Amino acid sequence: MLTSYDARTGATLGTLPPTSPVDVDATCTAAAQAFAPWRASSGAQRAALLRGLADSLEADREALVALADQETALGPVRLNGELDRTAFQLRRFADIAERGEPFAVVDDPAVAGAPPAGHPAMQRWWQPLGPVAMFSASNFPFAFSVLGGDTASALAAGCPVVVKAHSGHLLLSNRVMDGVRRVLAAQQLPAGLISMVQGGGRDIGVQLVRHPAIAAGAFTGSTAGGAALAAEAAARPRPIPFFGELGSVNPVVALPAELAAQGSTLATTLAGSIALGCGQFCTNPGVIVLIDHLQPGLDARAVNDAFVAQLEEALRAQQPHAMLTRGMRDAFDTGVAHWAQAGADMRLHETAAAGAPPRPVLAQVSALDFIAKAALREEVFGPSSLVVRAASLSQALQVLAAVGGSLTVTLWGAQQDSEETRALVAGAMAIAGRVLFAGVPTGVAVTAAQQHGGPWPSSTRPESTSVGDAALMRFLRPVCLQDAPAWLLQRQGQPV
Ligand code: NAP
């Protein structure tokens, strides 16, 4: 049996049977059968389903948030906000489907004459990929789970979804699925259109990704888990695309003049971001890059020292809540220990009382150490951050290059055009999906311009995003129709 635990006390909340291999097979087969009608559905039908799912979440809000709070300890304020965002996201993809974006056509009328200028009539349409295996993340029990962005965008694209429930919020996932089943039944849609499997260990996820009916993977979680499943997707006899959104260290590069002007305010803001949700955000600012020699006339080292002291104090005042699971807490303690073993100066490293939530951690290393030691560049998932002291701008750029790939890079103090700020912007854009020039990276708006992804190790597919309108495009592939008959063209991009 699978067990659901209270994240604060460790007490058992309930047990549930795992999905058997036979049932995983049946679930994938049912998803394949649901694909044909859903692929050919109209934008209005897709919108009706997505809006019905948003309504179902809101109708059961009180019970869902209470359950999520027990299983994750994320607190009702955060969880209500996350449920709002999840419903918003479903309705946004409903609008996108209704506007016809999955059916966009590039029309290339015939041109008389010999090639290469002359050509037949051609239209470029979008075809949904097929059933998507969707892996939920533990730290967003609504927004990156059963009815999260991957499910919303896959359904809007015309793809059925098989959810792999996260073992960290099993009861919640099942209650959300109860609502999904009611919506599917009320709209007379097949149960295989949105289904769920659950299981301990790795076998069930591997079976899902290997199943011949599955046409794509969508994953939000750890780099190790995403890498393992991406390898499975690539090793299939018929490989499939695997969109893995993974861990990230999200460097914040703060220029000394900016810190001299408003270091105290920025330290408070940054400490809040580091400890938010007990640091369990993929966009948690895990690396703070400070440059000790940059501008003549400014004692950058003294400014940076003062900022680190302010950050340390602001972090000391934070009171993180319990972590999502016991395993995550152990991984956090181990990650912090790796920093200490790698020779980091542990600026703030208090021992939490037995059974109490973790205390925030702040450590400091030189840029040379950070570049030389891989252990210092790994994501430590929890309320912690590593200050990296660079001796020069070029060393700061080497630090970014050593990170290699990140969901975000934040640049504080790049408001003026100069050789230095151009170099920093280029360095940031080379490794990040989103570059911020103000504020902190936690908080990912669902918009048309959003980009949530980045080069490895932050995702397996740097050309795609898992948040925002463009998330839809992951689950579509282009097909060119040449000299197509009139009856087909009349469908205006709606697949048959
Ligand atoms: P996780 O442990 O990788 O789990 C994610 C899902 O994958 C779970 O369903 C898990 O199954 C399954 N899984 C993991 N490894 C597997 C393997 N080798 N084979 C088959 N299935 C496997 O991640 P998490 O703990 O939920 O999330 C925390 C991590 O996610 C952090 O690193 C965080 O930065 C990252 N994250 C990234 C984003 C983003 O958008 N980039 C967003 C949120 C979180 P079980 O449930 O059975 O463990």
Coordinates of C-alpha atoms and ligand atoms in Angstrom, one line a residue:
M1 CA 0.0 0.0 0.0
L2 CA 1.0 3.6 -0.5
T3 CA 1.0 5.9 2.5
S4 CA 0.1 9.6 2.8
Y5 CA 1.9 11.4 5.6
D6 CA 1.2 14.6 7.5
A7 CA 4.1 16.8 6.5
R8 CA 4.3 18.5 9.9
T9 CA 4.0 15.5 12.2
G10 CA 4.9 12.5 10.1
A11 CA 1.6 10.9 11.2
T12 CA -0.1 8.6 8.7
L13 CA -3.1 10.3 7.0
G14 CA -4.2 7.3 4.9
T15 CA -3.2 4.5 2.7
L16 CA -4.0 3.8 -1.0
P17 CA -3.3 0.9 -3.3
P18 CA -0.7 1.3 -6.0
T19 CA -1.7 1.0 -9.7
S20 CA -0.8 -2.4 -10.9
P21 CA 1.2 -2.9 -14.1
V22 CA -1.9 -4.3 -15.8
D23 CA -3.9 -1.2 -14.8
V24 CA -1.1 1.2 -16.0
D25 CA -1.3 -0.6 -19.4
A26 CA -5.1 -0.3 -19.4
T27 CA -4.9 3.4 -18.5
C28 CA -2.5 4.1 -21.3
T29 CA -4.6 2.2 -23.8
A30 CA -7.7 4.2 -22.7
A31 CA -5.8 7.4 -23.2
A32 CA -4.9 6.3 -26.8
Q33 CA -8.5 5.6 -27.5
A34 CA -9.5 9.0 -26.2
F35 CA -7.0 10.7 -28.5
A36 CA -8.9 10.3 -31.8
P37 CA -12.0 12.3 -30.7
W38 CA -10.1 14.8 -28.7
R39 CA -7.5 15.5 -31.5
A40 CA -10.5 16.4 -33.7
S41 CA -12.3 18.5 -31.0
S42 CA -13.1 22.1 -31.5
G43 CA -11.7 25.0 -29.6
A44 CA -15.1 25.5 -27.9
Q45 CA -15.1 21.9 -26.7
R46 CA -11.6 22.2 -25.3
A47 CA -12.5 25.5 -23.6
A48 CA -15.6 24.0 -22.0
L49 CA -13.5 21.1 -20.5
L50 CA -10.8 23.4 -19.2
R51 CA -13.3 25.8 -17.7
G52 CA -15.2 22.9 -16.1
L53 CA -12.0 21.7 -14.5
A54 CA -11.2 25.2 -13.1
D55 CA -14.7 25.3 -11.7
S56 CA -14.3 21.9 -10.1
L57 CA -11.2 23.0 -8.3
E58 CA -12.9 26.1 -7.0
A59 CA -16.0 24.3 -5.9
D60 CA -14.0 22.0 -3.7
R61 CA -11.5 24.6 -2.5
E62 CA -12.0 24.3 1.2
A63 CA -11.5 20.5 1.4
L64 CA -8.7 20.6 -1.2
V65 CA -6.7 23.3 0.5
A66 CA -7.1 21.6 3.9
L67 CA -5.9 18.3 2.5
A68 CA -3.0 20.0 0.7
D69 CA -2.0 21.8 3.8
Q70 CA -1.8 18.5 5.8
E71 CA 0.2 16.7 3.1
T72 CA 2.6 19.6 2.3
A73 CA 2.7 22.0 5.2
L74 CA 2.7 24.9 2.7
G75 CA 0.0 26.8 4.6
P76 CA -3.5 27.8 3.5
V77 CA -2.5 31.3 2.3
R78 CA 0.0 30.0 -0.2
L79 CA -2.2 27.1 -1.1
N80 CA -5.3 29.2 -1.8
G81 CA -3.1 31.5 -3.9
E82 CA -1.8 28.5 -5.8
L83 CA -5.3 27.1 -6.4
D84 CA -6.3 30.5 -7.8
R85 CA -3.3 30.5 -10.1
T86 CA -4.1 26.9 -11.3
A87 CA -7.7 27.8 -12.1
F88 CA -6.5 31.0 -13.8
Q89 CA -4.1 28.9 -15.9
L90 CA -6.9 26.4 -16.9
R91 CA -9.1 29.3 -18.0
R92 CA -6.2 31.0 -19.8
F93 CA -5.7 27.9 -21.9
A94 CA -9.4 27.7 -22.4
D95 CA -9.3 31.2 -24.0
I96 CA -6.3 30.2 -26.1
A97 CA -8.1 27.1 -27.4
E98 CA -11.3 29.2 -28.1
R99 CA -9.3 31.8 -30.0
G100 CA -8.1 29.0 -32.2
E101 CA -4.4 29.2 -31.4
P102 CA -3.9 25.4 -31.6
F103 CA -5.4 25.5 -35.1
A104 CA -3.2 28.3 -36.5
V105 CA -2.5 27.8 -40.2
V106 CA 0.3 29.1 -42.4
D107 CA -1.3 29.4 -45.9
D108 CA 1.0 29.3 -48.9
P109 CA -1.2 29.5 -52.0
A110 CA 0.1 27.8 -55.2
V111 CA 2.5 29.9 -57.3
A112 CA 2.5 29.1 -61.0
G113 CA 5.8 28.4 -62.8
A114 CA 8.8 26.3 -62.5
P115 CA 10.5 25.6 -59.1
P116 CA 12.1 27.0 -57.0
A117 CA 9.8 30.0 -57.3
G118 CA 6.7 28.0 -58.5
H119 CA 5.2 25.6 -56.0
P120 CA 1.9 23.7 -55.2
A121 CA -0.7 25.0 -52.7
M122 CA 0.6 24.3 -49.2
Q123 CA -0.8 24.8 -45.7
R124 CA 1.1 24.3 -42.4
W125 CA -1.1 22.8 -39.7
W126 CA -0.5 21.7 -36.1
Q127 CA -1.1 18.1 -35.1
P128 CA -1.4 17.1 -31.4
L129 CA 1.3 14.6 -30.4
G130 CA -0.9 12.1 -28.5
P131 CA -1.3 11.0 -24.9
V132 CA 1.1 12.8 -22.6
A133 CA 2.6 11.2 -19.4
M134 CA 2.6 14.0 -16.8
F135 CA 4.8 13.8 -13.7
S136 CA 3.7 16.1 -10.9
A137 CA 6.1 18.0 -8.6
S138 CA 5.9 17.8 -4.8
N139 CA 6.4 21.6 -4.2
F140 CA 3.4 22.8 -6.3
P141 CA 0.5 20.4 -5.3
F142 CA -1.9 22.4 -7.5
A143 CA 0.0 24.4 -10.1
F144 CA 2.4 21.6 -11.2
S145 CA 0.2 18.6 -10.3
V146 CA -2.9 16.9 -11.6
L147 CA -4.6 20.0 -13.1
G148 CA -1.4 22.1 -13.4
G149 CA 0.1 23.8 -16.4
D150 CA 1.2 20.7 -18.2
T151 CA -2.3 19.1 -18.1
A152 CA -4.0 22.4 -19.1
S153 CA -1.6 23.0 -22.0
A154 CA -1.7 19.4 -23.2
L155 CA -5.5 19.3 -23.2
A156 CA -5.7 22.7 -25.0
A157 CA -3.4 21.2 -27.6
G158 CA -5.7 18.2 -28.2
C159 CA -3.7 15.6 -26.2
P160 CA -5.1 13.2 -23.5
V161 CA -3.1 13.2 -20.2
V162 CA -2.0 10.3 -17.9
V163 CA -0.9 11.8 -14.6
K164 CA 1.7 10.2 -12.4
A165 CA 0.5 11.3 -9.0
H166 CA 3.2 12.6 -6.7
S167 CA 3.8 10.4 -3.7
G168 CA 4.1 13.5 -1.5
H169 CA 0.4 14.5 -2.0
L170 CA -1.5 11.3 -2.8
L171 CA -4.8 12.0 -1.1
L172 CA -5.0 15.5 -2.6
S173 CA -4.2 14.1 -6.1
N174 CA -7.0 11.5 -5.7
R175 CA -9.5 14.1 -4.5
V176 CA -8.7 16.4 -7.5
M177 CA -9.1 13.4 -9.8
D178 CA -12.5 12.7 -8.3
G179 CA -13.5 16.2 -9.4
V180 CA -12.0 15.5 -12.9
R181 CA -14.0 12.3 -13.3
R182 CA -17.2 14.2 -12.5
V183 CA -16.4 16.9 -15.1
L184 CA -15.6 14.3 -17.7
A185 CA -18.8 12.4 -17.0
A186 CA -20.9 15.6 -17.1
Q187 CA -19.4 16.6 -20.4
Q188 CA -19.8 13.1 -21.8
L189 CA -16.1 12.8 -22.4
P190 CA -14.2 9.5 -22.1
A191 CA -12.6 8.7 -18.8
G192 CA -9.3 8.0 -20.6
L193 CA -9.0 11.7 -21.6
I194 CA -7.5 12.5 -18.1
S195 CA -6.5 9.6 -15.9
M196 CA -4.0 9.0 -13.1
V197 CA -1.6 6.3 -12.0
Q198 CA 0.2 6.1 -8.6
G199 CA 2.9 4.0 -7.2
G200 CA 6.0 3.9 -5.0
G201 CA 9.5 3.4 -6.3
R202 CA 10.5 4.2 -9.9
D203 CA 8.9 1.3 -11.8
I204 CA 5.6 2.9 -12.4
G205 CA 7.1 6.1 -13.9
V206 CA 9.4 4.0 -16.1
Q207 CA 6.5 1.8 -17.3
L208 CA 4.5 4.9 -18.2
V209 CA 7.3 6.5 -20.2
R210 CA 8.0 3.2 -22.0
H211 CA 4.4 2.5 -22.9
P212 CA 3.9 2.5 -26.7
A213 CA 0.6 4.6 -26.4
I214 CA 2.5 7.5 -24.7
A215 CA 3.6 10.1 -27.2
A216 CA 5.3 12.7 -24.9
G217 CA 6.5 13.2 -21.4
A218 CA 6.0 16.3 -19.2
F219 CA 8.0 16.3 -16.0
T220 CA 8.5 18.8 -13.2
G221 CA 10.9 17.7 -10.5
S222 CA 14.5 16.9 -9.6
T223 CA 17.4 16.9 -12.1
A224 CA 18.2 13.3 -11.2
G225 CA 14.6 12.1 -11.8
G226 CA 14.2 14.1 -15.0
A227 CA 17.4 12.9 -16.4
A228 CA 16.5 9.2 -15.7
L229 CA 13.1 9.5 -17.3
A230 CA 14.4 11.5 -20.3
A231 CA 16.9 8.7 -20.9
E232 CA 14.0 6.2 -20.8
A233 CA 12.1 8.3 -23.3
A234 CA 15.1 8.4 -25.6
A235 CA 15.9 4.7 -25.3
R236 CA 12.4 3.5 -26.4
P237 CA 12.2 1.7 -29.7
R238 CA 10.3 4.7 -30.9
P239 CA 11.8 7.6 -28.9
I240 CA 9.4 10.4 -27.7
P241 CA 9.9 14.0 -26.7
F242 CA 10.4 14.5 -23.0
F243 CA 9.9 18.0 -21.5
G244 CA 11.6 18.0 -18.2
E245 CA 11.5 21.1 -16.0
L246 CA 14.2 20.5 -13.4
G247 CA 16.2 22.0 -10.5
S248 CA 17.9 25.4 -10.7
V249 CA 20.3 27.6 -8.7
N250 CA 19.0 30.9 -10.1
P251 CA 22.0 33.2 -9.7
V252 CA 21.5 36.8 -8.5
V253 CA 24.3 39.1 -9.6
A254 CA 24.3 42.3 -7.5
L255 CA 26.5 45.2 -8.6
P256 CA 28.2 47.1 -5.8
A257 CA 26.8 50.5 -6.7
E258 CA 23.3 49.1 -6.4
L259 CA 24.1 47.6 -3.1
A260 CA 25.7 50.8 -1.9
A261 CA 22.4 52.6 -2.8
Q262 CA 19.9 50.2 -1.4
G263 CA 21.7 47.2 0.2
S264 CA 19.6 47.0 3.3
T265 CA 16.3 46.9 1.4
L266 CA 17.6 44.4 -1.1
A267 CA 19.0 42.1 1.7
T268 CA 15.5 42.0 3.3
T269 CA 13.8 41.3 0.0
L270 CA 16.3 38.6 -0.9
A271 CA 16.1 36.9 2.6
G272 CA 12.3 36.7 2.1
S273 CA 12.7 35.1 -1.3
I274 CA 15.3 32.6 0.0
A275 CA 13.1 31.4 2.9
L276 CA 9.7 31.6 1.0
G277 CA 7.9 28.3 1.1
C278 CA 10.8 27.0 3.1
G279 CA 13.0 27.6 0.1
Q280 CA 11.2 24.9 -1.8
F281 CA 10.9 26.8 -5.1
C282 CA 12.6 25.9 -8.4
T283 CA 13.3 29.6 -8.7
N284 CA 14.8 30.0 -5.2
P285 CA 17.8 32.3 -5.4
G286 CA 20.5 29.8 -4.5
V287 CA 23.6 31.7 -5.6
I288 CA 24.4 35.4 -4.9
V289 CA 27.3 36.7 -7.0
L290 CA 29.1 39.8 -5.7
I291 CA 31.9 41.5 -7.6
D292 CA 34.7 42.9 -5.3
H293 CA 36.5 45.1 -7.9
L294 CA 34.4 46.9 -10.5
Q295 CA 34.1 50.6 -10.2
P296 CA 36.8 53.1 -9.4
G297 CA 35.9 55.3 -6.5
L298 CA 33.8 52.7 -4.8
D299 CA 35.1 50.3 -2.1
A300 CA 33.2 47.4 -3.6
R301 CA 34.6 44.8 -1.1
A302 CA 33.4 46.9 1.9
V303 CA 30.0 47.4 0.3
N304 CA 29.7 43.6 -0.4
D305 CA 30.8 42.7 3.1
A306 CA 28.2 45.0 4.5
F307 CA 25.5 43.4 2.3
V308 CA 26.5 39.9 3.3
A309 CA 26.2 40.9 7.0
Q310 CA 22.7 42.5 6.3
L311 CA 21.6 39.4 4.4
E312 CA 22.8 37.2 7.2
E313 CA 20.8 39.2 9.8
A314 CA 17.7 39.3 7.6
L315 CA 17.9 35.5 7.0
R316 CA 18.4 34.8 10.7
A317 CA 15.0 36.5 11.4
Q318 CA 13.2 34.2 9.0
Q319 CA 11.1 31.4 10.4
P320 CA 10.8 28.7 7.7
H321 CA 7.9 26.2 8.0
A322 CA 8.3 22.4 7.8
M323 CA 9.6 20.9 4.6
L324 CA 7.4 18.9 2.2
T325 CA 8.7 15.5 3.2
R326 CA 11.2 13.8 5.5
G327 CA 13.3 12.8 2.5
M328 CA 13.5 16.4 1.4
R329 CA 14.6 17.5 4.8
D330 CA 17.3 14.9 4.8
A331 CA 18.4 16.0 1.3
F332 CA 18.6 19.6 2.5
D333 CA 20.8 18.7 5.5
T334 CA 23.0 16.7 3.2
G335 CA 23.3 19.4 0.6
V336 CA 24.3 22.0 3.3
A337 CA 26.8 19.5 4.7
H338 CA 28.4 19.2 1.2
W339 CA 28.9 23.0 1.2
A340 CA 30.7 22.8 4.5
Q341 CA 32.8 19.8 3.4
A342 CA 33.8 21.7 0.2
G343 CA 35.3 24.4 2.4
A344 CA 32.5 27.1 2.3
D345 CA 32.5 29.7 5.0
M346 CA 29.2 28.9 6.8
R347 CA 28.0 32.4 7.7
L348 CA 24.6 31.2 9.1
H349 CA 24.2 27.6 10.0
E350 CA 22.2 27.1 13.2
T351 CA 21.1 23.7 14.4
A352 CA 17.3 23.3 14.5
A353 CA 15.7 21.8 17.5
A354 CA 14.7 18.1 17.2
G355 CA 11.5 17.8 15.1
A356 CA 11.6 21.5 14.3
P357 CA 11.6 23.0 10.7
P358 CA 15.1 23.8 9.3
R359 CA 16.8 27.1 10.0
P360 CA 17.9 29.2 7.0
V361 CA 21.5 28.7 5.8
L362 CA 23.9 31.3 4.3
A363 CA 27.4 30.3 3.2
Q364 CA 30.2 32.1 1.2
V365 CA 32.8 30.9 -1.2
S366 CA 35.3 32.4 -3.6
A367 CA 34.5 32.4 -7.3
L368 CA 37.5 30.2 -7.9
D369 CA 36.2 27.5 -5.5
F370 CA 32.7 27.7 -7.0
I371 CA 34.1 27.2 -10.5
A372 CA 36.5 24.4 -9.4
K373 CA 34.1 22.3 -7.2
A374 CA 31.0 20.8 -8.7
A375 CA 29.5 20.1 -5.2
L376 CA 29.1 23.9 -4.7
R377 CA 27.0 24.3 -7.9
E378 CA 24.4 21.7 -7.1
E379 CA 20.9 22.9 -6.1
V380 CA 20.3 22.7 -2.3
F381 CA 16.5 22.5 -2.2
G382 CA 15.5 24.5 0.9
P383 CA 16.0 27.8 2.7
S384 CA 19.6 28.4 1.8
S385 CA 21.9 30.4 -0.4
L386 CA 25.5 30.5 -1.4
V387 CA 27.3 33.9 -1.7
V388 CA 30.0 33.7 -4.4
R389 CA 32.7 36.4 -4.2
A390 CA 34.1 37.3 -7.7
A391 CA 37.3 39.3 -7.9
S392 CA 36.3 40.9 -11.2
L393 CA 33.6 41.1 -13.8
S394 CA 35.3 38.4 -15.9
Q395 CA 35.3 36.1 -12.9
A396 CA 31.6 36.8 -12.4
L397 CA 31.0 35.8 -16.0
Q398 CA 32.9 32.6 -15.5
V399 CA 30.7 31.9 -12.4
L400 CA 27.6 32.2 -14.6
A401 CA 29.2 30.0 -17.3
A402 CA 30.0 27.4 -14.7
V403 CA 26.3 27.3 -13.6
G404 CA 25.7 26.4 -17.2
G405 CA 21.9 26.5 -17.2
S406 CA 19.3 28.1 -14.9
L407 CA 15.6 28.9 -15.0
T408 CA 16.5 32.5 -14.1
V409 CA 19.4 35.0 -13.6
T410 CA 18.7 38.2 -11.8
L411 CA 20.9 41.3 -12.5
W412 CA 20.7 44.1 -9.9
G413 CA 22.3 47.3 -11.1
A414 CA 22.3 46.9 -14.9
Q415 CA 20.1 49.9 -15.6
Q416 CA 22.8 51.9 -17.5
D417 CA 24.2 50.8 -20.8
S418 CA 27.9 50.1 -20.4
E419 CA 30.5 47.6 -21.6
E420 CA 30.1 45.8 -18.2
T421 CA 26.3 45.6 -18.2
R422 CA 26.3 44.4 -21.8
A423 CA 28.7 41.6 -20.9
L424 CA 26.6 40.7 -17.9
V425 CA 23.3 40.6 -19.9
A426 CA 25.0 38.5 -22.6
G427 CA 26.3 36.1 -19.9
A428 CA 22.9 35.9 -18.2
M429 CA 21.0 35.3 -21.5
A430 CA 23.5 32.6 -22.4
I431 CA 22.4 30.4 -19.5
A432 CA 18.9 31.4 -18.3
G433 CA 15.3 31.1 -19.5
R434 CA 14.3 34.4 -17.8
V435 CA 16.5 37.4 -16.9
L436 CA 15.2 39.8 -14.3
F437 CA 16.4 43.3 -13.8
A438 CA 14.4 44.0 -10.6
G439 CA 12.9 42.0 -7.8
V440 CA 13.5 38.4 -7.0
P441 CA 13.1 35.3 -9.1
T442 CA 10.4 33.5 -6.9
G443 CA 7.0 34.1 -8.4
V444 CA 6.4 33.0 -12.1
A445 CA 3.6 34.9 -13.8
V446 CA 1.4 33.1 -16.3
T447 CA 1.6 35.3 -19.4
A448 CA 2.2 35.3 -23.1
A449 CA 5.9 36.3 -22.8
Q450 CA 6.8 34.0 -19.9
Q451 CA 9.7 31.6 -20.4
H452 CA 10.1 28.9 -17.7
G453 CA 12.9 26.6 -18.7
G454 CA 16.5 27.0 -19.7
P455 CA 19.6 25.1 -20.8
W456 CA 20.6 21.9 -19.0
P457 CA 20.5 21.3 -16.0
S458 CA 17.4 23.5 -15.6
S459 CA 15.5 21.6 -18.2
T460 CA 15.8 18.9 -20.8
R461 CA 14.4 21.1 -23.6
P462 CA 15.8 24.7 -23.6
E463 CA 13.6 25.6 -26.6
S464 CA 10.4 25.1 -24.6
T465 CA 8.6 26.6 -21.6
S466 CA 6.4 24.9 -19.0
V467 CA 4.7 28.1 -17.9
G468 CA 2.9 30.7 -20.0
D469 CA 1.0 30.5 -23.3
A470 CA 3.8 29.0 -25.3
A471 CA 3.7 25.9 -23.1
L472 CA 1.0 24.7 -25.6
M473 CA 3.5 24.4 -28.4
R474 CA 5.3 21.5 -26.6
F475 CA 2.4 19.2 -27.5
L476 CA 1.9 20.1 -31.1
R477 CA 3.9 19.2 -34.2
P478 CA 3.7 20.8 -37.6
V479 CA 2.3 19.0 -40.7
C480 CA 2.3 20.4 -44.2
L481 CA -0.7 19.7 -46.3
Q482 CA 0.1 19.9 -50.0
D483 CA -2.7 20.4 -52.6
A484 CA -5.2 19.5 -49.8
P485 CA -8.9 19.0 -50.8
A486 CA -11.5 21.7 -50.2
W487 CA -13.3 19.7 -47.5
L488 CA -10.1 19.5 -45.4
L489 CA -9.2 23.1 -45.8
Q490 CA -12.7 24.1 -44.6
R491 CA -11.7 22.7 -41.2
Q492 CA -9.3 25.7 -40.9
G493 CA -6.6 23.9 -39.0
Q494 CA -8.8 21.7 -36.9
P495 CA -7.3 18.2 -37.2
V496 CA -9.5 15.3 -38.3
Ligands
NAP1 P1 11.2 14.3 -7.9 O1 11.6 13.6 -6.7 O2 12.1 14.2 -9.1 O3 9.8 13.7 -8.3 C1 9.0 14.1 -9.4 C2 8.2 12.9 -10.0 O4 9.0 12.0 -10.7 C3 7.6 12.1 -8.9 O5 6.3 11.6 -9.4 C4 8.5 11.0 -8.7 O6 7.9 9.8 -8.2 C5 9.0 10.8 -10.1 N1 10.4 10.3 -10.2 C6 11.5 10.9 -9.7 N2 12.6 10.2 -10.1 C7 12.2 9.2 -10.9 C8 12.8 8.1 -11.5 N3 14.2 8.0 -11.5 N4 12.1 7.2 -12.2 C9 10.8 7.3 -12.3 N5 10.1 8.3 -11.6 C10 10.8 9.2 -11.0 O7 11.0 15.9 -7.7 P2 10.3 16.6 -6.5 O8 10.9 16.2 -5.2 O9 8.8 16.4 -6.6 O10 10.5 18.1 -6.7 C11 11.6 18.9 -6.2 C12 12.5 19.3 -7.4 O11 11.7 19.8 -8.5 C13 13.4 20.4 -7.0 O12 14.7 20.0 -7.6 C14 12.9 21.6 -7.8 O13 13.8 22.6 -8.1 C15 12.3 21.0 -8.9 N6 11.2 21.8 -9.5 C16 11.3 22.3 -10.7 C17 10.3 23.1 -11.3 C18 10.5 23.7 -12.6 O14 9.6 24.2 -13.1 N7 11.7 23.6 -13.2 C19 9.2 23.3 -10.5 C20 9.0 22.7 -9.3 C21 10.1 21.9 -8.8 P3 7.6 9.6 -6.6 O15 6.4 10.5 -6.4 O16 7.3 8.2 -6.5 O17 8.8 10.0 -5.9

